XYZ file of C-alpha atoms in Angstrom:
594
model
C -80.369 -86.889 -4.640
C -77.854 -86.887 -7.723
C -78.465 -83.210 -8.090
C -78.401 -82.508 -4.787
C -75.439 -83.838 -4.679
C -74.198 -82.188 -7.624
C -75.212 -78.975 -6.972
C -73.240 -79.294 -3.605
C -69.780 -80.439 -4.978
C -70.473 -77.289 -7.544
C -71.118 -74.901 -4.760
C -68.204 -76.070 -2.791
C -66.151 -75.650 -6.027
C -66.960 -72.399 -6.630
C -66.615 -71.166 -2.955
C -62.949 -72.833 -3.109
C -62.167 -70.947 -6.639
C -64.125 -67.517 -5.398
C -63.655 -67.221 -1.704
C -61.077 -69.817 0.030
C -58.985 -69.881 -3.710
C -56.917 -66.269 -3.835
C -55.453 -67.513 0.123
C -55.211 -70.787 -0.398
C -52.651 -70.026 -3.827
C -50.922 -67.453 -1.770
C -50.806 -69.292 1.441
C -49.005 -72.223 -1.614
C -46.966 -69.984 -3.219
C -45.998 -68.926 0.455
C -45.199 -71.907 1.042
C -42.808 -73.157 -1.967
C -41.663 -69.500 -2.145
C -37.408 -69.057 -0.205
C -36.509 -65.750 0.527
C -32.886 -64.080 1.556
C -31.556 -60.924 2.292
C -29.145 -58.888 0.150
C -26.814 -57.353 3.217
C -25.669 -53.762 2.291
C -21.901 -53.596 2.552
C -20.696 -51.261 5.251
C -19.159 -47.807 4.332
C -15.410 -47.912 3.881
C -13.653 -45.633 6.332
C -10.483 -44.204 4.647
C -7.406 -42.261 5.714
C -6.999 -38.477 4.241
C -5.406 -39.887 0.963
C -8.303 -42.209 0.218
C -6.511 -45.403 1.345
C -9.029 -47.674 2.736
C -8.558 -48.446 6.243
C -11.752 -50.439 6.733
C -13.911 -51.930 4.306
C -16.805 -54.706 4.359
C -16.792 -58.096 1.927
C -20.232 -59.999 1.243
C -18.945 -63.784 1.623
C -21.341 -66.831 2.009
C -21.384 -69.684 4.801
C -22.670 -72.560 3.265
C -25.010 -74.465 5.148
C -26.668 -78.314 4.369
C -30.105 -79.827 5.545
C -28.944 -83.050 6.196
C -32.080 -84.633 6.043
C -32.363 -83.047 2.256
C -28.781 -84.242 1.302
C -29.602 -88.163 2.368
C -32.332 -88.160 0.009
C -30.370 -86.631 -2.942
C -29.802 -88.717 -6.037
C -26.938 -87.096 -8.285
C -28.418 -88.027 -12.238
C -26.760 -87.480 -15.353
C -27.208 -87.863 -18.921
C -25.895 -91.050 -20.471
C -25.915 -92.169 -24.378
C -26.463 -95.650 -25.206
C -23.486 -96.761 -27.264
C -25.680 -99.032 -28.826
C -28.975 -97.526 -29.731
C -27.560 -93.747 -29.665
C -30.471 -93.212 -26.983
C -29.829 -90.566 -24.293
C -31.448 -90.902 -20.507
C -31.028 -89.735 -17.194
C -29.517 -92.160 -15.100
C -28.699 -92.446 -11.496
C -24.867 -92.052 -10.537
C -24.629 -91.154 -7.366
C -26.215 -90.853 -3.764
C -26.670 -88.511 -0.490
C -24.310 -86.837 0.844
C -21.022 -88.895 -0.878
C -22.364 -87.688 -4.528
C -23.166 -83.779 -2.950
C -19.747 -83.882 -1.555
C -17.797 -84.949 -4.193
C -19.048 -82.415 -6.526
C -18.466 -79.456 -3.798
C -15.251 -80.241 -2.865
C -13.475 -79.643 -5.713
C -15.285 -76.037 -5.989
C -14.510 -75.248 -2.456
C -10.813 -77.097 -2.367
C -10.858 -79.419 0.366
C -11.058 -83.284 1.220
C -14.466 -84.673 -0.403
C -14.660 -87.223 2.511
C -14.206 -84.609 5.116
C -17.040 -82.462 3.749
C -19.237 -85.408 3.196
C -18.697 -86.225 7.006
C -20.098 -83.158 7.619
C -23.376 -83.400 5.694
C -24.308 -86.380 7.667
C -26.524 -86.435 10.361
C -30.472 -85.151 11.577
C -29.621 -81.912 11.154
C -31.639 -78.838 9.382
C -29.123 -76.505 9.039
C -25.708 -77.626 9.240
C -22.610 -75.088 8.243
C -20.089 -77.285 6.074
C -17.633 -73.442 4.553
C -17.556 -70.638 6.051
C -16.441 -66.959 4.467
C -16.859 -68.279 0.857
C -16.693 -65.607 -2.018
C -19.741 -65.026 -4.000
C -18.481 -66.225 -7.216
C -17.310 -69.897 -5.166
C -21.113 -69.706 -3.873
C -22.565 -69.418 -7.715
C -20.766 -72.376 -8.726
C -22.069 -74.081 -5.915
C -25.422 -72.631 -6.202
C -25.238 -73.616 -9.963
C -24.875 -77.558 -8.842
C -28.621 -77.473 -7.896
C -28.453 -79.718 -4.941
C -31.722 -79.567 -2.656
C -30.674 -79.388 0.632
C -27.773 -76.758 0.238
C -28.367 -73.545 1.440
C -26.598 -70.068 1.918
C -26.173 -67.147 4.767
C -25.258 -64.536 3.477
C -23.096 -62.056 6.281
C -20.836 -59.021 5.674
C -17.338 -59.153 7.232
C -15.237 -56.348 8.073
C -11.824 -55.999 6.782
C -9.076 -54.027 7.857
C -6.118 -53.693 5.303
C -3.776 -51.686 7.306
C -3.998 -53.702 10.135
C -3.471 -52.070 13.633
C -2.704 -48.876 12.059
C -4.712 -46.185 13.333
C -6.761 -49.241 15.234
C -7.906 -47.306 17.847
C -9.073 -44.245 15.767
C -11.248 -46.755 13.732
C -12.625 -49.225 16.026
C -14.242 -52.511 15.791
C -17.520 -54.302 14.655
C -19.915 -57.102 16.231
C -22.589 -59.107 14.424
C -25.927 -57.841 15.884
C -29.327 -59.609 15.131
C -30.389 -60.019 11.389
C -26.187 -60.373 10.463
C -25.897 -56.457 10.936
C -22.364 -54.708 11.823
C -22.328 -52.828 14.980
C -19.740 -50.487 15.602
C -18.601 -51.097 19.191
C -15.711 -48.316 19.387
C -13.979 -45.769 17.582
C -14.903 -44.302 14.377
C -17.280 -47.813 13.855
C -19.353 -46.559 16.914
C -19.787 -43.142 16.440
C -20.097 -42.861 12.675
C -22.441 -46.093 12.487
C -25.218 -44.586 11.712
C -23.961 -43.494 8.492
C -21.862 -46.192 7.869
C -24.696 -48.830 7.922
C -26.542 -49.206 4.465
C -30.195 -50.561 3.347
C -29.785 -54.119 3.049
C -31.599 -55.266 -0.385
C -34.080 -59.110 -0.705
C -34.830 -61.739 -3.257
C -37.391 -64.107 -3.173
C -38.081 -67.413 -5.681
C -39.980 -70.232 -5.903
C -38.767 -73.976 -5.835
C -40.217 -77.356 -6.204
C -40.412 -80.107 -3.900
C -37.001 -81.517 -5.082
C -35.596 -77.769 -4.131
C -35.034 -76.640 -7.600
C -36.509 -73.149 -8.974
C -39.423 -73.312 -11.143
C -38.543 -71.372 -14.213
C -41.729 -70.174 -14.394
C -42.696 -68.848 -10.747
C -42.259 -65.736 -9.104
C -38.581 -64.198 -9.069
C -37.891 -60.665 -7.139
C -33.984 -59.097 -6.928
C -33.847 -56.170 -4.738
C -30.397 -54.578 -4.395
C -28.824 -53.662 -0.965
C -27.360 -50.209 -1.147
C -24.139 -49.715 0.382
C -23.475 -47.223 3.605
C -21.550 -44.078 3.457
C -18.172 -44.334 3.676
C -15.685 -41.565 5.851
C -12.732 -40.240 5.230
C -10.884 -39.329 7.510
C -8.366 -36.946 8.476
C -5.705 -39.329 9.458
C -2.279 -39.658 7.389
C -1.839 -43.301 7.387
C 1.786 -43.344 6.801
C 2.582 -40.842 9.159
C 0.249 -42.835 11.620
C 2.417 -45.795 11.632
C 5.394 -44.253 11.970
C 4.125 -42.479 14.706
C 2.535 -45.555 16.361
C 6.138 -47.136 15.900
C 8.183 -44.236 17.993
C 5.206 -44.730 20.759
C 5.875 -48.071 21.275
C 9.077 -47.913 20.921
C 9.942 -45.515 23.718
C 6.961 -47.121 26.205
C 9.083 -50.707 25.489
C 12.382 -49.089 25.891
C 10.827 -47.035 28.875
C 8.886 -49.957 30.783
C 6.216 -46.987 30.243
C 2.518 -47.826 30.881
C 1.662 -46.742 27.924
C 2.060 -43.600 25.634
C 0.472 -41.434 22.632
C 1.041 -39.397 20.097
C -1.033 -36.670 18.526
C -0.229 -34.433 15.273
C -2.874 -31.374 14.408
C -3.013 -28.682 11.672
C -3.352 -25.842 14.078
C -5.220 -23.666 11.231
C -7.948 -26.278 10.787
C -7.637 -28.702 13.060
C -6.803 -32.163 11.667
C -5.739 -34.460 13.347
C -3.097 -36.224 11.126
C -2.134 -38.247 13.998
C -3.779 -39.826 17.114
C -1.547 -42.651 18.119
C -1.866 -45.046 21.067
C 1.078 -47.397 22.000
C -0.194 -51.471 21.952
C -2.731 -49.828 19.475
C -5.490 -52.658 18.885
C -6.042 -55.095 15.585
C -9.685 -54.199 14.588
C -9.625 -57.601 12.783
C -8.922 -59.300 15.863
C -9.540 -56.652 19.098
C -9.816 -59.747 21.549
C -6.253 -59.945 21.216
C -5.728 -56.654 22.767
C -6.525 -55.954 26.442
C -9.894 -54.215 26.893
C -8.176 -51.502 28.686
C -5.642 -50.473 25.484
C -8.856 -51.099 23.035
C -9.948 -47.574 23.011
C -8.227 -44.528 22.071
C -6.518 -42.864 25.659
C -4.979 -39.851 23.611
C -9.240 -38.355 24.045
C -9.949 -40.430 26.917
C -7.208 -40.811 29.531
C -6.794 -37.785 31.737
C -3.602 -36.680 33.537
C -2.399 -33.391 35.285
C -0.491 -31.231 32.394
C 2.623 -30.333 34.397
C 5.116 -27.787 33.167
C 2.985 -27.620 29.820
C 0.201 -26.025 31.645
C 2.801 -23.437 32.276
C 2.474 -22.005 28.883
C -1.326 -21.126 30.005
C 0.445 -19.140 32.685
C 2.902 -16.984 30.305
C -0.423 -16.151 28.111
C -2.723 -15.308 30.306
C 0.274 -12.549 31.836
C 1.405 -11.601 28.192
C -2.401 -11.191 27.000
C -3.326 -9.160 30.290
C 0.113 -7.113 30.516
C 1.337 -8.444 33.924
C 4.529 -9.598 31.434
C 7.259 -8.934 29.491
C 9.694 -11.148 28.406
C 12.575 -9.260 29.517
C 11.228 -8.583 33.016
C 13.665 -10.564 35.585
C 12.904 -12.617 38.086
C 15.057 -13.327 41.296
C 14.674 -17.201 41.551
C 15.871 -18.823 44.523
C 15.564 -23.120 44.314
C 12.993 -22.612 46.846
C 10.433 -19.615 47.481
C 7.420 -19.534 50.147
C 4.179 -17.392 49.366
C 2.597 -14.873 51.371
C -0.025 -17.672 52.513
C 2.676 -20.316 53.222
C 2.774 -22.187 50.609
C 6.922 -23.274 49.841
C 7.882 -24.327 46.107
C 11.205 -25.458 44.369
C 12.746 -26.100 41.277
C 13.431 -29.932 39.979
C 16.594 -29.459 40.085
C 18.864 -27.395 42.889
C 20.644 -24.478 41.976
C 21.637 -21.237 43.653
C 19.561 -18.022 43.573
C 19.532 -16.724 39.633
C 18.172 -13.883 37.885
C 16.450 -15.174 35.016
C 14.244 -12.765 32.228
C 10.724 -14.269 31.849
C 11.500 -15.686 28.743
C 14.653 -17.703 30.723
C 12.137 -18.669 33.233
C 9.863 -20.577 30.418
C 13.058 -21.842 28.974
C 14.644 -23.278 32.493
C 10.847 -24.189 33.326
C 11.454 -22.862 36.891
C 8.646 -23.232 38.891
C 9.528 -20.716 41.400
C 9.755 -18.072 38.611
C 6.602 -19.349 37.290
C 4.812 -19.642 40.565
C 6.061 -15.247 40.900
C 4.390 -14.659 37.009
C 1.110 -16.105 37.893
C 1.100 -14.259 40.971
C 0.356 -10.728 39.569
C -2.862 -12.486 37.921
C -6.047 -12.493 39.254
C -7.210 -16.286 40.099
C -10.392 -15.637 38.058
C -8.536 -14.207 34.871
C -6.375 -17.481 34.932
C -9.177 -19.666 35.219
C -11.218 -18.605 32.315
C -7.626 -19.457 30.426
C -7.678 -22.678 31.042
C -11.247 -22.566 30.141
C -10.591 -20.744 27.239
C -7.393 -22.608 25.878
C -10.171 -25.935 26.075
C -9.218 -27.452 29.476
C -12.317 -28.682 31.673
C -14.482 -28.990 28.557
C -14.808 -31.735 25.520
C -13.068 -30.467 22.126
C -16.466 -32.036 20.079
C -13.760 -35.034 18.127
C -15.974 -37.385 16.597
C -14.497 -40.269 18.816
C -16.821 -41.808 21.304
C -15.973 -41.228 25.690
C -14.133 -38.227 25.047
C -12.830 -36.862 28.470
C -13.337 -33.068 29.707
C -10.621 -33.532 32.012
C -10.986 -31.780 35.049
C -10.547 -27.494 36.202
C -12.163 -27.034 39.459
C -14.235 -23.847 40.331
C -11.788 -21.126 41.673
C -14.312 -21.609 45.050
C -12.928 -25.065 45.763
C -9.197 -23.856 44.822
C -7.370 -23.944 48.747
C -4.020 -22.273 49.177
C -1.741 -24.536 47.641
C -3.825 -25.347 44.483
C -4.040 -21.680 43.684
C -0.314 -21.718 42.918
C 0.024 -25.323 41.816
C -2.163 -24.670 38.694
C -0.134 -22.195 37.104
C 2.528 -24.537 36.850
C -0.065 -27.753 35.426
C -1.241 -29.566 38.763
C -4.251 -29.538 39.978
C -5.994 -29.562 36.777
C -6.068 -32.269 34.490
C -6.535 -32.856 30.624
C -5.905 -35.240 27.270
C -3.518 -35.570 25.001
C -5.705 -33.860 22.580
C -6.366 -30.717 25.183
C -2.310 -30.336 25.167
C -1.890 -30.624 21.892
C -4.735 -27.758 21.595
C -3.047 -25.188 23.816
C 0.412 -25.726 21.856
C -1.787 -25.646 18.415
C -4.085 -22.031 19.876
C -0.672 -20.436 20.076
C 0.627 -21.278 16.797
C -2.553 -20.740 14.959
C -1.574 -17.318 16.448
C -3.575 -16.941 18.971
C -7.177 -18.511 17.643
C -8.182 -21.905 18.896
C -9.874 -24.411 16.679
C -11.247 -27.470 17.917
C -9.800 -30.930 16.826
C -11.408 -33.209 13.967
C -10.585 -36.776 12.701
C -13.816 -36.883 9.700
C -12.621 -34.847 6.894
C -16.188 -35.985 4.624
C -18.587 -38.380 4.005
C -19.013 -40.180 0.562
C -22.724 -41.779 -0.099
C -22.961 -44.888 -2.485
C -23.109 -42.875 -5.470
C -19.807 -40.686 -4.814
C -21.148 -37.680 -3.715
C -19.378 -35.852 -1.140
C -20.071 -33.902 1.281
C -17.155 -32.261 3.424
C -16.866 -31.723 6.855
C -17.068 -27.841 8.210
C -13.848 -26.308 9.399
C -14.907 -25.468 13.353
C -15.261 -21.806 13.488
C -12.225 -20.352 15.692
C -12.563 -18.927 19.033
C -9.515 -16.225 19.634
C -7.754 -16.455 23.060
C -5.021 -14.171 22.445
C -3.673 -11.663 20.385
C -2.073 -11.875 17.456
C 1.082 -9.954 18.912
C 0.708 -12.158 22.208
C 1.208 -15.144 20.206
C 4.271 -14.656 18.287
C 5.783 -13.364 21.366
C 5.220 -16.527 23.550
C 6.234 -18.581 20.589
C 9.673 -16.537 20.162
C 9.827 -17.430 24.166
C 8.835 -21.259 23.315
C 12.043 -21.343 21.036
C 14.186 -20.438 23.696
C 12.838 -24.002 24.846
C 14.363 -26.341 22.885
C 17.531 -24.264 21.879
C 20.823 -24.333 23.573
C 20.401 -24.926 27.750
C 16.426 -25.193 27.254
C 14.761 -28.249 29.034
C 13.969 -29.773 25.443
C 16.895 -29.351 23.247
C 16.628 -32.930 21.888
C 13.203 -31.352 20.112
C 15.182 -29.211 18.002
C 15.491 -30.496 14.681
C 18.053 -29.332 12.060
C 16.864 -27.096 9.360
C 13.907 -26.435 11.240
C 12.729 -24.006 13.968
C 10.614 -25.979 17.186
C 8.289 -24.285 19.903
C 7.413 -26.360 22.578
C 7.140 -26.673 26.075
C 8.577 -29.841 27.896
C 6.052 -31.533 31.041
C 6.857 -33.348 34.080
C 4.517 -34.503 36.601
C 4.065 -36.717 39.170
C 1.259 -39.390 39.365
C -1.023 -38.442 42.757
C -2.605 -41.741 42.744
C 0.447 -44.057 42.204
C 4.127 -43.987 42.100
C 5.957 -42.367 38.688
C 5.694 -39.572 36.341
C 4.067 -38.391 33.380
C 6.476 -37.334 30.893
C 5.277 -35.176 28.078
C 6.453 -32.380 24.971
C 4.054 -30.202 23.193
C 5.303 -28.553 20.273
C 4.856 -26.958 17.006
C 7.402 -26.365 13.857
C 8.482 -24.470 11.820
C 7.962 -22.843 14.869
C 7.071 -19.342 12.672
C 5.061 -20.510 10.088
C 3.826 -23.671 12.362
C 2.265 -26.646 9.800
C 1.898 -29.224 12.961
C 1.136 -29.171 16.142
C 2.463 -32.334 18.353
C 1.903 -33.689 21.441
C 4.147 -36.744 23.035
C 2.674 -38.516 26.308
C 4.567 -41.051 28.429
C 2.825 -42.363 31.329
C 4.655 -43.701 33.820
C 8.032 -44.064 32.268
C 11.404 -45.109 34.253
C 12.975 -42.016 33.185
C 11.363 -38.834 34.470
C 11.558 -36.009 32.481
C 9.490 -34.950 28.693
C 13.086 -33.434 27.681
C 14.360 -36.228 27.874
C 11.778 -38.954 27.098
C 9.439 -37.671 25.315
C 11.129 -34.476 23.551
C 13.258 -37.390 20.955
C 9.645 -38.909 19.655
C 8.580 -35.470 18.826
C 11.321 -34.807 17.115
C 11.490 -38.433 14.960
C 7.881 -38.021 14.303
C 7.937 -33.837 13.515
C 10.792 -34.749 11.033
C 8.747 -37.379 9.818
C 5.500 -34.737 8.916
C 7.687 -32.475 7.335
C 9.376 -34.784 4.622
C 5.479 -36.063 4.136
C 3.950 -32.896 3.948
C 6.807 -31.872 1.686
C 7.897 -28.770 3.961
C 11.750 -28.205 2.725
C 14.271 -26.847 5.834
C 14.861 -23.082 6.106
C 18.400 -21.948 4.636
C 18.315 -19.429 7.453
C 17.778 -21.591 10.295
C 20.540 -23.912 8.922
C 22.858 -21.241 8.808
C 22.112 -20.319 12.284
C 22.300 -23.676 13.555
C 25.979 -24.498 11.800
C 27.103 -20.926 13.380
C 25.798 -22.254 16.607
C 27.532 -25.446 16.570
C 30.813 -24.006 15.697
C 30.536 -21.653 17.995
C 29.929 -24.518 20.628
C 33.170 -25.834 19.305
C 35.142 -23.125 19.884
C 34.236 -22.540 23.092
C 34.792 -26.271 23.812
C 38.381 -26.003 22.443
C 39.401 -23.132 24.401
C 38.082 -24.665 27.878
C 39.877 -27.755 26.936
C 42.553 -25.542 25.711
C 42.813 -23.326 29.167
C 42.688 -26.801 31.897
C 45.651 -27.634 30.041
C 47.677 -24.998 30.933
C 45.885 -24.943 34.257
């Protein structure tokens, strides 16, 4: 029976070392084994000069197990005076003794964190956003019971600059970033990196046992973007919006700057522009960028479609004349007028884009074919997405010429009865200067992986729309525009040559206007293309509105991108001036003696 019993206790040891022993010491390394997660810091995004505009910071929230801390007994070594003897001895207990040695790490009240270690608790969070070297020294206290979550927190320096160009974040499952708009949402993807693990073992008391199993694997960081964006010029920009949308009791208002050869966007403004760090603060409505979004009919800008599409298909000249009357009636009915009254003029064509006459216009766009000036405004980018790497971009809207009745066929050569962005205007202004080619908008100028390589984003291939020679004569006739009795003389800047076109429109679906100016400068060697949208302001016209934030922020791009002012146009505009004074004199002069 002895052996018997033997020989089963030696078969039942050697099944548990043979068969049950390989899982039963994982299953107990398992078991005293903690694991974490390294999170991967999200890409920076950066404006075109490599200042960071968003960037992600690994911080720690330390958490307790309550139950843990009320069993912990704070030792230390003590010498006996006496017999020179060392031991470890007992001097403090729970969470009073934890507490006391955190607080002065983390620099608050030792009672108020020990408060907050006591209770039934598992997991209790006691600091929140703490910096990895505050979390070694704690870590480096040993105390079972305290335990870390490590989460990744996006910053943004610059604040709301550029804030709806960039976007926002959310914590998804796991502790991940999420971009939920802008630049965050579409570029996420690339932005998010491999987060890394670790993995020791530790005793019953909680400490690690120097001789188990230790693993380190390193997160590697996303991609970061840089973008096209002048940050400096963005604020300053962002300041003029919300400046004239305050002054104006405007809805709201953008600004957009491109480089008509390649186009970057330098600027894409929105007025109330949202804090990334805090976008709840912003209403949900003004948390996304309307300068690609928010639609509205072109007015008098969509004009400059008109004078193309003539010029290109030699219906045109800019010395033709026009008999304009305030108010002219179509063959099919169809009566127009002028904003303003005036008596029956002859103006040349070019006089007509200056005055912005809508009955002149209205007489161009007659001797075009509806189907030639439709694929214009398809061609110059209206009723189709530009491809901007910003989420919800807008197509705006250019109905069939089918569904075009009387009155829309005239009303869209003059910008209603179409619609478009911000970002669509500013292309049409930016297709002429680039003379004549049209090159789609960007905002991502390259992406940078974790080890600094770069790869840079592809300059859109142009599409032409009009000559060469059709180009820099609508520009010379966009001058006219903002010089002396144009609609937009307070675009003209001094030193410098502006081509724009000023826009007017009323709202269909509510009460006001939408007050715009699309221009570019040095109007003959054109660096920027800009494009100022008020909606809704209590004045009414872009000359007048919108025309002065195009020129603060035009002046603006050309000290930044160091573009000096032309002798020449100086000259002209001093000869102009005095000639104004002169003639100013003399009429002062001559009701005198009248």
């Amino acid at each position: 029976m002895g052996l018997a019993g033997f020989g089963a206790l030696a078969g039942k040891t050697a099944w548990l070392q043979v068969v049950d022993g390989p899982a039963l010491a994982a299953k107990a390394q398992a078991e005293r084994t903690v694991t974490w997660v390294n999170r991967a810091p999200r890409g920076d995004i950066l404006g075109r000069d490599g200042t960071i505009l968003a960037s992600s910071a690994v911080s720690y929230d330390i958490g307790v197990n309550q139950v843990k801390i009320a069993q912990y007994e704070r030792t230390e070594e003590l010498t006996d005076p006496t017999t020179g003897q060392t031991s470890n001895e007992v001097v403090g207990h729970g969470a009073a003794a934890a507490a006391e040695q955190m607080a002065e790490i983390l620099g608050v009240d030792a009672q108020e964190l020990g408060a907050k270690m006591v209770g039934e608790s598992t997991y209790a969070v006691v600091a929140e956003a703490v910096d990895p070297d505050t979390w070694r020294r704690i870590n480096a206290l040993a105390i079972p019971g305290v335990e870390p979550d490590q989460r990744t927190r996006r910053t943004y320096p610059a604040g709301s600059v550029a804030g709806n160009v960039l976007g926002y974040t959310y914590e998804g499952d796991g502790r991940a970033l999420i971009g939920s708009a802008g630049l965050e949402l579409t570029q996420n993807e690339v932005l998010t990196g491999v987060d890394g693990q670790g993995s020791v073992e530790v005793g019953k008391s909680g400490a690690i046992i120097p001789t188990g199993e230790q693993e380190e694997v390193a997160a590697t960081a996303g991609t970061s973007v840089r973008t096209t964006i002048n940050p400096d010029l963005q604020a300053i920009a962002q300041e003029a919006i919300d400046e004239v949308v305050g002054a104006q009791g405007a809805d709201w208002g953008c600004v957009v700057v491109m480089e008509p050869s390649t186009g970057k966007l330098l600027v894409l403004a929105d007025s109330g522009a949202v804090d990334p760090s805090d976008p709840a603060a912003t209403p949900e409505e003004s948390r996304n960028a309307r300068s690609v979004q928010a639609i509205f009919e072109p007015g008098s800008v969509g004009k400059v479609i008109t004078f193309a599409a003539a010029l290109e298909e030699g219906t045109l000249d800019p010395e033709d004349t026009w008999t304009v009357p305030y108010t002219w009636t179509a063959a099919n009915g169809q009566s127009f007028h002028d904003s303003h009254y005036h008596d029956t003029q002859t103006l040349t064509s070019a006089g007509v884009l200056a005055e912005s006459s809508n009955v002149g216009t209205v007489q161009i766009g007659e001797q075009l074919d509806d189907e030639v000036r439709y694929n214009y405004l398809k061609q110059f980018g209206y009723g189709q997405t530009t491809g901007i790497e910003m989420p919800a971009e807008s197509a705006g809207m250019v109905s069939a010429v089918a569904d075009w009745d009387d009155r829309t066929r005239y009303t869209t050569m003059f910008g209603q009865g179409i619609a478009g962005t911000a970002l669509q205007a500013v292309q049409v202004l930016a297709t002429v200067a680039n003379k004549g080619v049209r090159v789609s908008p960007r905002v991502v100028d390259a992406w940078i992986d974790a080890e600094g390589n770069e790869t840079a984003q592809e300059t859109p291939a142009g599409v032409r729309v009009l000559s060469e020679e059709t180009a820099q004569t609508l520009t010379e006739m966009l001058i006219g525009v903002t010089q002396d009795g144009g609609t937009a003389e307070a675009a003209s800047i001094d030193g410098y040559l502006v081509a724009g076109k000023t826009g007017t429109t009323e709202i269909l679906t509510e009460d006001g206007t939408v007050a715009s100016f699309v221009g570019f400068t040095p109007a003959r060697d054109p660096a920027i293309a800009v494009a100022v949208i008020v909606y809704r302001p209590e004045g009414t016209y872009g000359g007048t509105v919108s025309a002065p934030v195009f020129r603060k922020v035009a002046l603006a791009a050309m000290h930044t991108l160091g573009i000096a002012p032309d002798p020449s146009v100086i000259a002209a505009q001093a000869a102009a001036e005095a000639d104004a004074a002169v003639e100013a004199a003399q009429n002062e002069s001559a009701g005198e003696e009248g």
